[in-house]
Amino acid sequence: MRVVLGVGGGIAAYKAASLLRLFTEAGHNVSVVPTESSKQFVGVATWEALSGNTVSSSVFDEVEKVNHVRLGHEADLIVVAPATADLLARAASGQANDLLTNTLLMARGPVVFAPAMHTEMWAHPATAANVATLRSRGAVVLEPGVGRLTGKDSGPGRLPEPEAIYAAALAAVEPGPLSGTTVTITAGGTREPLDPVRFLGNRSSGKQGTALASAALAAGAKVRLIAAHMDVPAPAGVELVSVETALDMRAAVREAAADSDVLIMAAAVADFRPDRTVETKIKKSDDVPDPVITLVRNPDILRELVQDRDASATAAPRLIVGFAAETGDASADVLEYGRKKLARKGCDLLVLNRVGRSLVFGQDETEVTILSPQDSDLEPAGTIAGTKSEVSARIVARIAGELAARRS
């Protein structure tokens, strides 16, 4: 595949070298077109060494090849990373004052912009309008990452990680198995407040949910991530909805379900919450008795969503996937508890984890069993093991297969 990698003039330009390496190692022919200002951060020699091609930023270089026309016309894909606020503005207004903007005007294939800028620049109405304009014309403009920026500031505006940009770029060229679908994923652990300081929580880190979101993005889906407390950032490119409690999660998921094709309930949602939240900090004192905390059940969000969907032949989502974190005991093993939960919840697939200290929660490795109502109790269920990213890719592939079967 012939790829043009445009590099804007931002500090994140150095990350584009890793993106370039991903393309070249996959066998793609990449022409790097840096802006003049980007060469203040990464020199031409780096791009030529990594790409194996001559690098130019001027319309007057290699005039005999008519580069300002040829590059965009011949490219199967154009990726701009980092796409600064200035570069987005010039692209949206159709300017052609350097080789990169000329190339963008000549583009006949997919164009992917990976923004990187300060938070205030990204949030400015002018940038928002430019992004909307580019998207309306069919360009893919990724959401920036959230985290540490130049200096001490932090917030939205980080360049998405090279792997995320690469996956989004490939999905723009070759629609993945979930292209055209909206996938809503819950992640992280809910927190149920006791007082302004304390809460009941769990060990969920959000790693599995964010890995699923990345896998769904790579498969071409529009992804909405409803996130409770997480120890990891949300992947760039998702629509992020932040919640705290199980009731918050319930409201957000019920709203999101209406336009979702797939719902993946990977969050660790609290089964119980305190029957009341004290408005002031609970004090520890020798002259008062220790507090007694009474718990009440939280709603069964997954079961409610299945009931809502099954009550109407046209209700969304088409596929509902639950997650179950289980421990075995003297009464039954993990698999038996998982099958009972699948029958009780009524979801289309149930991803079963055996959990415990140093197992699953917060870890990079996992092992899951995917259960379906069509499975036979007499057949041993197969397991999937590996990193959470690897396992997530397998789960998303199974989901894509289930959707395809339902369509046919």
mmCIF file of C-alpha atoms in Angstrom:
data_model
loop_
_atom_site.group_PDB
_atom_site.id
_atom_site.type_symbol
_atom_site.label_atom_id
_atom_site.label_comp_id
_atom_site.label_asym_id
_atom_site.label_seq_id
_atom_site.Cartn_x
_atom_site.Cartn_y
_atom_site.Cartn_z
ATOM 1 C CA MET A 1 0.000 0.000 0.000
ATOM 2 C CA ARG A 2 1.267 3.522 -0.847
ATOM 3 C CA VAL A 3 1.059 5.711 2.244
ATOM 4 C CA VAL A 4 1.760 9.408 2.703
ATOM 5 C CA LEU A 5 2.698 10.288 6.278
ATOM 6 C CA GLY A 6 2.251 14.004 6.900
ATOM 7 C CA VAL A 7 4.056 15.351 9.955
ATOM 8 C CA GLY A 8 2.931 18.586 11.591
ATOM 9 C CA GLY A 9 5.079 20.945 13.630
ATOM 10 C CA GLY A 10 4.469 19.821 17.180
ATOM 11 C CA ILE A 11 6.568 18.281 19.932
ATOM 12 C CA ALA A 12 4.756 14.983 19.346
ATOM 13 C CA ALA A 13 6.419 14.695 15.919
ATOM 14 C CA TYR A 14 8.956 12.303 17.408
ATOM 15 C CA LYS A 15 6.174 9.731 17.944
ATOM 16 C CA ALA A 16 5.497 9.709 14.218
ATOM 17 C CA ALA A 17 8.790 7.849 13.799
ATOM 18 C CA SER A 18 7.277 4.871 15.616
ATOM 19 C CA LEU A 19 4.169 5.119 13.442
ATOM 20 C CA LEU A 20 6.361 5.147 10.338
ATOM 21 C CA ARG A 21 8.126 2.016 11.555
ATOM 22 C CA LEU A 22 4.786 0.214 11.991
ATOM 23 C CA PHE A 23 3.888 0.928 8.365
ATOM 24 C CA THR A 24 7.257 0.026 6.885
ATOM 25 C CA GLU A 25 7.642 -3.172 8.896
ATOM 26 C CA ALA A 26 4.231 -4.256 7.571
ATOM 27 C CA GLY A 27 5.566 -3.828 4.044
ATOM 28 C CA HIS A 28 3.913 -0.538 3.091
ATOM 29 C CA ASN A 29 5.695 2.058 0.926
ATOM 30 C CA VAL A 30 5.668 5.316 2.905
ATOM 31 C CA SER A 31 6.465 8.825 1.668
ATOM 32 C CA VAL A 32 6.973 11.234 4.557
ATOM 33 C CA VAL A 33 5.892 14.832 3.941
ATOM 34 C CA PRO A 34 6.883 17.039 6.887
ATOM 35 C CA THR A 35 5.915 20.664 7.284
ATOM 36 C CA GLU A 36 8.792 23.120 7.527
ATOM 37 C CA SER A 37 8.118 23.713 11.215
ATOM 38 C CA SER A 38 8.093 19.979 11.980
ATOM 39 C CA LYS A 39 11.719 19.783 10.862
ATOM 40 C CA GLN A 40 12.581 21.831 13.945
ATOM 41 C CA PHE A 41 11.621 18.715 15.962
ATOM 42 C CA VAL A 42 12.654 15.786 13.716
ATOM 43 C CA GLY A 43 15.141 16.107 10.862
ATOM 44 C CA VAL A 44 14.784 14.930 7.274
ATOM 45 C CA ALA A 45 17.583 12.386 7.744
ATOM 46 C CA THR A 46 15.461 10.469 10.269
ATOM 47 C CA TRP A 47 12.492 10.231 7.908
ATOM 48 C CA GLU A 48 14.620 9.163 4.955
ATOM 49 C CA ALA A 49 16.466 6.524 6.971
ATOM 50 C CA LEU A 50 13.257 5.020 8.359
ATOM 51 C CA SER A 51 11.200 5.210 5.174
ATOM 52 C CA GLY A 52 13.849 4.456 2.577
ATOM 53 C CA ASN A 53 12.416 7.256 0.421
ATOM 54 C CA THR A 54 13.482 10.809 -0.383
ATOM 55 C CA VAL A 55 11.737 13.361 1.807
ATOM 56 C CA SER A 56 10.476 16.734 0.677
ATOM 57 C CA SER A 57 8.329 19.514 2.089
ATOM 58 C CA SER A 58 8.412 21.951 -0.842
ATOM 59 C CA VAL A 59 6.324 22.021 -4.012
ATOM 60 C CA PHE A 60 9.495 23.068 -5.857
ATOM 61 C CA ASP A 61 11.397 19.854 -5.087
ATOM 62 C CA GLU A 62 11.397 17.253 -7.884
ATOM 63 C CA VAL A 63 9.313 19.518 -10.087
ATOM 64 C CA GLU A 64 9.721 17.127 -13.024
ATOM 65 C CA LYS A 65 7.643 14.551 -11.068
ATOM 66 C CA VAL A 66 4.922 17.142 -10.232
ATOM 67 C CA ASN A 67 5.051 15.982 -6.609
ATOM 68 C CA HIS A 68 2.337 18.315 -5.371
ATOM 69 C CA VAL A 69 -0.101 16.469 -7.630
ATOM 70 C CA ARG A 70 1.395 12.986 -7.796
ATOM 71 C CA LEU A 71 1.726 12.214 -4.087
ATOM 72 C CA GLY A 72 -1.906 12.738 -3.169
ATOM 73 C CA HIS A 73 -3.228 11.266 -6.395
ATOM 74 C CA GLU A 74 -1.265 8.030 -6.057
ATOM 75 C CA ALA A 75 -1.635 7.545 -2.295
ATOM 76 C CA ASP A 76 -3.846 4.728 -1.051
ATOM 77 C CA LEU A 77 -3.851 6.389 2.363
ATOM 78 C CA ILE A 78 -2.780 9.705 3.891
ATOM 79 C CA VAL A 79 -2.101 9.925 7.621
ATOM 80 C CA VAL A 80 -1.279 13.226 9.314
ATOM 81 C CA ALA A 81 0.383 12.825 12.711
ATOM 82 C CA PRO A 82 0.676 15.019 14.587
ATOM 83 C CA ALA A 83 -2.076 17.197 13.160
ATOM 84 C CA THR A 84 -1.611 20.559 14.880
ATOM 85 C CA ALA A 85 -4.343 23.172 15.262
ATOM 86 C CA ASP A 86 -2.700 25.186 12.474
ATOM 87 C CA LEU A 87 -2.542 22.207 10.131
ATOM 88 C CA LEU A 88 -6.188 21.262 10.791
ATOM 89 C CA ALA A 89 -7.186 24.872 10.050
ATOM 90 C CA ARG A 90 -5.250 24.961 6.792
ATOM 91 C CA ALA A 91 -6.638 21.596 5.694
ATOM 92 C CA ALA A 92 -10.220 22.596 6.531
ATOM 93 C CA SER A 93 -9.956 25.887 4.618
ATOM 94 C CA GLY A 94 -8.396 24.210 1.586
ATOM 95 C CA GLN A 95 -5.105 26.080 1.685
ATOM 96 C CA ALA A 96 -2.235 24.832 -0.460
ATOM 97 C CA ASN A 97 0.783 26.718 0.842
ATOM 98 C CA ASP A 98 3.162 23.763 1.215
ATOM 99 C CA LEU A 99 3.596 20.247 -0.152
ATOM 100 C CA LEU A 100 1.512 18.596 2.556
ATOM 101 C CA THR A 101 -1.590 20.758 2.095
ATOM 102 C CA ASN A 102 -1.274 20.389 -1.705
ATOM 103 C CA THR A 103 -1.150 16.621 -1.192
ATOM 104 C CA LEU A 104 -4.258 16.719 0.990
ATOM 105 C CA LEU A 105 -6.166 18.600 -1.714
ATOM 106 C CA MET A 106 -5.213 15.913 -4.239
ATOM 107 C CA ALA A 107 -6.199 13.011 -1.961
ATOM 108 C CA ARG A 108 -8.462 10.428 -3.542
ATOM 109 C CA GLY A 109 -8.137 7.811 -0.829
ATOM 110 C CA PRO A 110 -8.827 7.849 2.924
ATOM 111 C CA VAL A 111 -7.331 10.660 5.035
ATOM 112 C CA VAL A 112 -6.713 10.204 8.762
ATOM 113 C CA PHE A 113 -5.770 13.083 11.085
ATOM 114 C CA ALA A 114 -4.270 12.373 14.518
ATOM 115 C CA PRO A 115 -4.534 15.663 16.450
ATOM 116 C CA ALA A 116 -1.983 16.836 19.003
ATOM 117 C CA MET A 117 -2.085 20.252 20.640
ATOM 118 C CA HIS A 118 -2.646 22.014 23.935
ATOM 119 C CA THR A 119 -6.006 21.393 25.621
ATOM 120 C CA GLU A 120 -7.234 24.951 25.130
ATOM 121 C CA MET A 121 -6.410 24.763 21.428
ATOM 122 C CA TRP A 122 -8.330 21.510 21.023
ATOM 123 C CA ALA A 123 -11.323 22.924 22.909
ATOM 124 C CA HIS A 124 -11.359 26.231 20.989
ATOM 125 C CA PRO A 125 -14.494 26.728 18.859
ATOM 126 C CA ALA A 126 -12.350 27.365 15.774
ATOM 127 C CA THR A 127 -10.646 23.993 16.102
ATOM 128 C CA ALA A 128 -13.965 22.276 16.803
ATOM 129 C CA ALA A 129 -15.411 23.829 13.641
ATOM 130 C CA ASN A 130 -12.397 22.770 11.585
ATOM 131 C CA VAL A 131 -12.641 19.213 12.873
ATOM 132 C CA ALA A 132 -16.361 19.123 12.086
ATOM 133 C CA THR A 133 -15.672 20.409 8.563
ATOM 134 C CA LEU A 134 -13.036 17.772 7.885
ATOM 135 C CA ARG A 135 -15.235 14.990 9.218
ATOM 136 C CA SER A 136 -18.167 16.202 7.118
ATOM 137 C CA ARG A 137 -15.957 15.775 4.053
ATOM 138 C CA GLY A 138 -15.195 12.168 4.939
ATOM 139 C CA ALA A 139 -11.844 12.558 6.694
ATOM 140 C CA VAL A 140 -11.191 10.573 9.855
ATOM 141 C CA VAL A 141 -10.186 12.870 12.717
ATOM 142 C CA LEU A 142 -9.226 10.871 15.785
ATOM 143 C CA GLU A 143 -9.911 12.068 19.299
ATOM 144 C CA PRO A 144 -6.665 13.109 21.005
ATOM 145 C CA GLY A 145 -5.411 11.222 24.004
ATOM 146 C CA VAL A 146 -5.734 12.529 27.554
ATOM 147 C CA GLY A 147 -2.673 12.941 29.745
ATOM 148 C CA ARG A 148 0.563 14.855 30.254
ATOM 149 C CA LEU A 149 1.201 17.592 27.704
ATOM 150 C CA THR A 150 4.194 19.900 27.201
ATOM 151 C CA GLY A 151 5.335 21.325 30.513
ATOM 152 C CA LYS A 152 3.292 20.602 33.613
ATOM 153 C CA ASP A 153 -0.141 20.711 31.987
ATOM 154 C CA SER A 154 -2.348 17.666 31.526
ATOM 155 C CA GLY A 155 -5.601 17.058 29.677
ATOM 156 C CA PRO A 156 -7.007 16.235 26.233
ATOM 157 C CA GLY A 157 -4.534 16.976 23.465
ATOM 158 C CA ARG A 158 -1.934 14.201 23.523
ATOM 159 C CA LEU A 159 -1.125 12.509 20.252
ATOM 160 C CA PRO A 160 -2.810 9.078 20.255
ATOM 161 C CA GLU A 161 -0.351 6.234 20.632
ATOM 162 C CA PRO A 162 1.215 5.086 17.331
ATOM 163 C CA GLU A 163 -0.457 1.667 17.587
ATOM 164 C CA ALA A 164 -3.892 3.288 17.887
ATOM 165 C CA ILE A 165 -3.235 5.578 14.916
ATOM 166 C CA TYR A 166 -1.980 2.621 12.875
ATOM 167 C CA ALA A 167 -5.080 0.542 13.660
ATOM 168 C CA ALA A 168 -7.415 3.434 12.799
ATOM 169 C CA ALA A 169 -5.551 4.072 9.552
ATOM 170 C CA LEU A 170 -5.820 0.452 8.436
ATOM 171 C CA ALA A 171 -9.509 0.404 9.354
ATOM 172 C CA ALA A 172 -10.047 3.476 7.153
ATOM 173 C CA VAL A 173 -8.562 1.642 4.164
ATOM 174 C CA GLU A 174 -10.000 -1.812 4.732
ATOM 175 C CA PRO A 175 -13.286 -1.720 6.641
ATOM 176 C CA GLY A 176 -13.095 -4.130 9.549
ATOM 177 C CA PRO A 177 -15.679 -6.717 10.545
ATOM 178 C CA LEU A 178 -17.442 -4.205 12.814
ATOM 179 C CA SER A 179 -17.455 -1.299 10.342
ATOM 180 C CA GLY A 180 -20.752 0.545 10.413
ATOM 181 C CA THR A 181 -21.616 -0.638 13.920
ATOM 182 C CA THR A 182 -21.768 1.213 17.222
ATOM 183 C CA VAL A 183 -20.286 -0.680 20.153
ATOM 184 C CA THR A 184 -20.837 0.482 23.730
ATOM 185 C CA ILE A 185 -18.412 -0.903 26.319
ATOM 186 C CA THR A 186 -18.444 -0.442 30.076
ATOM 187 C CA ALA A 187 -15.144 -0.485 31.949
ATOM 188 C CA GLY A 188 -13.583 0.037 35.352
ATOM 189 C CA GLY A 189 -15.018 -0.321 38.829
ATOM 190 C CA THR A 190 -17.915 1.614 40.293
ATOM 191 C CA ARG A 191 -17.540 3.354 43.639
ATOM 192 C CA GLU A 192 -20.409 3.592 46.129
ATOM 193 C CA PRO A 193 -19.899 6.513 48.571
ATOM 194 C CA LEU A 194 -20.186 6.073 52.317
ATOM 195 C CA ASP A 195 -19.347 9.686 53.127
ATOM 196 C CA PRO A 196 -17.465 12.485 51.317
ATOM 197 C CA VAL A 197 -14.170 10.622 51.872
ATOM 198 C CA ARG A 198 -14.877 6.878 51.837
ATOM 199 C CA PHE A 199 -16.482 4.527 49.373
ATOM 200 C CA LEU A 200 -17.082 0.853 48.680
ATOM 201 C CA GLY A 201 -15.148 -0.184 45.585
ATOM 202 C CA ASN A 202 -13.428 -3.105 43.919
ATOM 203 C CA ARG A 203 -10.090 -4.030 42.363
ATOM 204 C CA SER A 204 -11.014 -3.392 38.724
ATOM 205 C CA SER A 205 -8.370 -1.396 36.823
ATOM 206 C CA GLY A 206 -10.272 -0.898 33.554
ATOM 207 C CA LYS A 207 -7.530 -2.655 31.555
ATOM 208 C CA GLN A 208 -9.869 -5.244 30.057
ATOM 209 C CA GLY A 209 -12.504 -2.688 29.066
ATOM 210 C CA THR A 210 -9.991 -0.359 27.420
ATOM 211 C CA ALA A 211 -8.397 -3.308 25.596
ATOM 212 C CA LEU A 212 -11.827 -4.264 24.285
ATOM 213 C CA ALA A 213 -12.395 -0.668 23.168
ATOM 214 C CA SER A 214 -9.098 -0.668 21.263
ATOM 215 C CA ALA A 215 -9.949 -4.007 19.632
ATOM 216 C CA ALA A 216 -13.385 -2.766 18.590
ATOM 217 C CA LEU A 217 -11.866 0.397 17.135
ATOM 218 C CA ALA A 218 -9.384 -1.709 15.173
ATOM 219 C CA ALA A 219 -12.333 -3.745 13.859
ATOM 220 C CA GLY A 220 -13.863 -0.554 12.465
ATOM 221 C CA ALA A 221 -16.568 0.130 15.030
ATOM 222 C CA LYS A 222 -17.654 3.443 16.453
ATOM 223 C CA VAL A 223 -16.899 2.915 20.143
ATOM 224 C CA ARG A 224 -18.508 4.475 23.182
ATOM 225 C CA LEU A 225 -16.719 3.760 26.478
ATOM 226 C CA ILE A 226 -18.723 4.211 29.673
ATOM 227 C CA ALA A 227 -16.001 4.317 32.295
ATOM 228 C CA ALA A 228 -16.151 4.128 36.058
ATOM 229 C CA HIS A 229 -12.879 4.382 38.022
ATOM 230 C CA MET A 230 -9.948 3.229 35.850
ATOM 231 C CA ASP A 231 -6.197 3.041 36.428
ATOM 232 C CA VAL A 232 -5.503 3.388 32.695
ATOM 233 C CA PRO A 233 -6.474 6.109 30.185
ATOM 234 C CA ALA A 234 -9.235 5.603 27.658
ATOM 235 C CA PRO A 235 -7.918 4.815 24.168
ATOM 236 C CA ALA A 236 -7.920 7.648 21.663
ATOM 237 C CA GLY A 237 -10.850 7.588 19.289
ATOM 238 C CA VAL A 238 -13.593 6.511 21.685
ATOM 239 C CA GLU A 239 -16.535 8.551 22.877
ATOM 240 C CA LEU A 240 -15.888 8.678 26.621
ATOM 241 C CA VAL A 241 -18.692 8.842 29.203
ATOM 242 C CA SER A 242 -17.484 9.031 32.812
ATOM 243 C CA VAL A 243 -19.568 7.655 35.706
ATOM 244 C CA GLU A 244 -18.972 6.874 39.380
ATOM 245 C CA THR A 245 -21.690 4.721 40.935
ATOM 246 C CA ALA A 246 -23.711 1.720 39.781
ATOM 247 C CA LEU A 247 -26.783 3.934 39.419
ATOM 248 C CA ASP A 248 -24.772 6.377 37.297
ATOM 249 C CA MET A 249 -23.656 3.435 35.163
ATOM 250 C CA ARG A 250 -27.226 2.194 34.836
ATOM 251 C CA ALA A 251 -28.495 5.555 33.568
ATOM 252 C CA ALA A 252 -25.636 5.997 31.092
ATOM 253 C CA VAL A 253 -25.889 2.469 29.702
ATOM 254 C CA ARG A 254 -29.671 2.562 29.292
ATOM 255 C CA GLU A 255 -29.330 5.796 27.322
ATOM 256 C CA ALA A 256 -26.474 4.445 25.198
ATOM 257 C CA ALA A 257 -28.215 1.145 24.443
ATOM 258 C CA ALA A 258 -30.779 2.856 22.231
ATOM 259 C CA ASP A 259 -28.312 3.425 19.371
ATOM 260 C CA SER A 260 -25.858 0.576 20.022
ATOM 261 C CA ASP A 261 -25.499 -2.525 17.888
ATOM 262 C CA VAL A 262 -23.374 -4.258 20.512
ATOM 263 C CA LEU A 263 -23.206 -3.756 24.264
ATOM 264 C CA ILE A 264 -20.248 -5.218 26.173
ATOM 265 C CA MET A 265 -20.658 -5.040 29.950
ATOM 266 C CA ALA A 266 -17.035 -5.407 31.065
ATOM 267 C CA ALA A 267 -17.203 -3.052 34.069
ATOM 268 C CA ALA A 268 -17.065 -4.344 37.614
ATOM 269 C CA VAL A 269 -20.370 -2.942 38.846
ATOM 270 C CA ALA A 270 -21.015 -3.077 42.593
ATOM 271 C CA ASP A 271 -23.737 -5.556 43.574
ATOM 272 C CA PHE A 272 -24.489 -3.539 46.722
ATOM 273 C CA ARG A 273 -24.387 0.051 47.929
ATOM 274 C CA PRO A 274 -24.809 1.659 51.354
ATOM 275 C CA ASP A 275 -28.455 2.359 52.140
ATOM 276 C CA ARG A 276 -27.500 5.970 52.817
ATOM 277 C CA THR A 277 -24.590 8.332 52.224
ATOM 278 C CA VAL A 278 -23.541 10.517 55.138
ATOM 279 C CA GLU A 279 -22.991 14.152 54.172
ATOM 280 C CA THR A 280 -20.078 14.644 56.582
ATOM 281 C CA LYS A 281 -17.071 12.442 57.288
ATOM 282 C CA ILE A 282 -17.787 9.575 59.656
ATOM 283 C CA LYS A 283 -15.648 10.219 62.740
ATOM 284 C CA LYS A 284 -13.805 7.601 64.761
ATOM 285 C CA SER A 285 -14.350 8.388 68.405
ATOM 286 C CA ASP A 286 -14.057 6.506 71.689
ATOM 287 C CA ASP A 287 -17.316 7.923 73.034
ATOM 288 C CA VAL A 288 -19.590 6.727 70.179
ATOM 289 C CA PRO A 289 -20.238 3.184 68.953
ATOM 290 C CA ASP A 290 -18.692 1.930 65.753
ATOM 291 C CA PRO A 291 -20.911 2.607 62.733
ATOM 292 C CA VAL A 292 -22.998 -0.174 61.232
ATOM 293 C CA ILE A 293 -23.236 -0.070 57.443
ATOM 294 C CA THR A 294 -26.397 -1.506 55.928
ATOM 295 C CA LEU A 295 -26.177 -2.521 52.281
ATOM 296 C CA VAL A 296 -28.931 -2.608 49.680
ATOM 297 C CA ARG A 297 -28.881 -4.302 46.277
ATOM 298 C CA ASN A 298 -28.019 -2.369 43.180
ATOM 299 C CA PRO A 299 -30.129 -2.993 40.066
ATOM 300 C CA ASP A 300 -29.074 -5.842 37.799
ATOM 301 C CA ILE A 301 -28.161 -3.641 34.824
ATOM 302 C CA LEU A 302 -27.322 -6.477 32.468
ATOM 303 C CA ARG A 303 -30.558 -8.356 33.128
ATOM 304 C CA GLU A 304 -32.623 -5.171 32.744
ATOM 305 C CA LEU A 305 -31.051 -4.438 29.366
ATOM 306 C CA VAL A 306 -31.734 -7.967 28.121
ATOM 307 C CA GLN A 307 -35.362 -7.712 29.270
ATOM 308 C CA ASP A 308 -35.790 -4.337 27.563
ATOM 309 C CA ARG A 309 -34.286 -5.674 24.334
ATOM 310 C CA ASP A 310 -36.306 -8.896 24.356
ATOM 311 C CA ALA A 311 -39.565 -7.033 25.000
ATOM 312 C CA SER A 312 -39.413 -5.477 21.532
ATOM 313 C CA ALA A 313 -38.438 -7.116 18.256
ATOM 314 C CA THR A 314 -36.843 -3.881 17.042
ATOM 315 C CA ALA A 315 -35.080 -2.807 20.240
ATOM 316 C CA ALA A 316 -31.298 -2.340 20.308
ATOM 317 C CA PRO A 317 -28.691 -3.622 20.884
ATOM 318 C CA ARG A 318 -28.635 -6.696 18.677
ATOM 319 C CA LEU A 319 -25.945 -8.378 20.763
ATOM 320 C CA ILE A 320 -25.445 -8.098 24.529
ATOM 321 C CA VAL A 321 -22.259 -9.479 26.059
ATOM 322 C CA GLY A 322 -21.832 -9.875 29.788
ATOM 323 C CA PHE A 323 -18.722 -10.387 31.891
ATOM 324 C CA ALA A 324 -18.622 -12.514 35.023
ATOM 325 C CA ALA A 325 -15.839 -12.485 37.601
ATOM 326 C CA GLU A 326 -16.259 -15.682 39.606
ATOM 327 C CA THR A 327 -14.560 -17.733 42.297
ATOM 328 C CA GLY A 328 -15.321 -21.396 42.861
ATOM 329 C CA ASP A 329 -16.260 -22.843 46.257
ATOM 330 C CA ALA A 330 -17.413 -26.097 47.853
ATOM 331 C CA SER A 331 -20.789 -25.859 46.115
ATOM 332 C CA ALA A 332 -19.684 -25.392 42.494
ATOM 333 C CA ASP A 333 -16.711 -24.575 40.300
ATOM 334 C CA VAL A 334 -16.209 -21.369 38.321
ATOM 335 C CA LEU A 335 -17.623 -22.815 35.093
ATOM 336 C CA GLU A 336 -20.790 -24.047 36.764
ATOM 337 C CA TYR A 337 -21.367 -20.660 38.376
ATOM 338 C CA GLY A 338 -20.760 -19.016 34.988
ATOM 339 C CA ARG A 339 -23.347 -21.165 33.247
ATOM 340 C CA LYS A 340 -25.890 -20.418 35.950
ATOM 341 C CA LYS A 341 -25.201 -16.708 35.604
ATOM 342 C CA LEU A 342 -25.606 -16.884 31.818
ATOM 343 C CA ALA A 343 -29.013 -18.527 32.232
ATOM 344 C CA ARG A 344 -30.037 -16.000 34.866
ATOM 345 C CA LYS A 345 -28.896 -12.929 32.942
ATOM 346 C CA GLY A 346 -30.141 -14.065 29.530
ATOM 347 C CA CYS A 347 -27.370 -12.302 27.577
ATOM 348 C CA ASP A 348 -26.128 -13.547 24.209
ATOM 349 C CA LEU A 349 -22.559 -14.244 25.335
ATOM 350 C CA LEU A 350 -20.934 -14.352 28.756
ATOM 351 C CA VAL A 351 -17.180 -13.884 29.187
ATOM 352 C CA LEU A 352 -16.168 -15.757 32.311
ATOM 353 C CA ASN A 353 -13.110 -14.916 34.459
ATOM 354 C CA ARG A 354 -11.766 -16.795 37.453
ATOM 355 C CA VAL A 355 -10.669 -14.030 39.808
ATOM 356 C CA GLY A 356 -8.733 -13.700 43.034
ATOM 357 C CA ARG A 357 -5.688 -11.986 44.465
ATOM 358 C CA SER A 358 -3.136 -11.465 41.660
ATOM 359 C CA LEU A 359 -5.648 -12.899 39.189
ATOM 360 C CA VAL A 360 -7.238 -10.772 36.423
ATOM 361 C CA PHE A 361 -7.814 -7.482 38.294
ATOM 362 C CA GLY A 362 -4.997 -5.055 37.483
ATOM 363 C CA GLN A 363 -3.003 -7.698 35.603
ATOM 364 C CA ASP A 364 -1.869 -7.560 31.974
ATOM 365 C CA GLU A 365 -2.523 -11.273 31.387
ATOM 366 C CA THR A 366 -5.896 -12.973 31.578
ATOM 367 C CA GLU A 367 -7.724 -16.190 30.790
ATOM 368 C CA VAL A 368 -11.395 -16.260 29.853
ATOM 369 C CA THR A 369 -14.077 -18.680 28.755
ATOM 370 C CA ILE A 370 -16.790 -17.438 26.385
ATOM 371 C CA LEU A 371 -20.147 -19.046 27.148
ATOM 372 C CA SER A 372 -23.195 -19.052 24.864
ATOM 373 C CA PRO A 373 -26.766 -20.288 25.479
ATOM 374 C CA GLN A 374 -26.234 -22.633 22.523
ATOM 375 C CA ASP A 375 -23.326 -24.418 24.234
ATOM 376 C CA SER A 376 -23.863 -27.944 25.489
ATOM 377 C CA ASP A 377 -23.219 -28.617 29.162
ATOM 378 C CA LEU A 378 -21.673 -31.911 28.097
ATOM 379 C CA GLU A 379 -18.971 -30.255 26.013
ATOM 380 C CA PRO A 380 -15.929 -28.771 27.764
ATOM 381 C CA ALA A 381 -15.779 -25.014 27.238
ATOM 382 C CA GLY A 382 -12.634 -23.726 25.572
ATOM 383 C CA THR A 383 -10.526 -21.002 27.124
ATOM 384 C CA ILE A 384 -8.642 -18.045 25.645
ATOM 385 C CA ALA A 385 -5.448 -16.962 27.366
ATOM 386 C CA GLY A 386 -2.920 -14.220 26.731
ATOM 387 C CA THR A 387 -2.526 -10.518 27.261
ATOM 388 C CA LYS A 388 -5.730 -8.580 27.691
ATOM 389 C CA SER A 389 -5.176 -7.024 24.262
ATOM 390 C CA GLU A 390 -4.787 -10.454 22.637
ATOM 391 C CA VAL A 391 -7.808 -11.852 24.438
ATOM 392 C CA SER A 392 -9.861 -8.774 23.562
ATOM 393 C CA ALA A 393 -9.079 -9.234 19.869
ATOM 394 C CA ARG A 394 -10.384 -12.806 20.100
ATOM 395 C CA ILE A 395 -13.522 -11.679 21.936
ATOM 396 C CA VAL A 396 -14.220 -8.971 19.346
ATOM 397 C CA ALA A 397 -13.700 -11.503 16.535
ATOM 398 C CA ARG A 398 -16.272 -13.788 18.185
ATOM 399 C CA ILE A 399 -18.696 -10.864 18.487
ATOM 400 C CA ALA A 400 -18.207 -9.980 14.811
ATOM 401 C CA GLY A 401 -18.930 -13.586 13.899
ATOM 402 C CA GLU A 402 -22.108 -13.624 15.979
ATOM 403 C CA LEU A 403 -23.321 -10.409 14.317
ATOM 404 C CA ALA A 404 -22.599 -11.783 10.848
ATOM 405 C CA ALA A 405 -24.542 -14.939 11.642
ATOM 406 C CA ARG A 406 -27.530 -12.933 12.858
ATOM 407 C CA ARG A 407 -27.510 -10.810 9.708
ATOM 408 C CA SER A 408 -27.493 -13.871 7.488
#
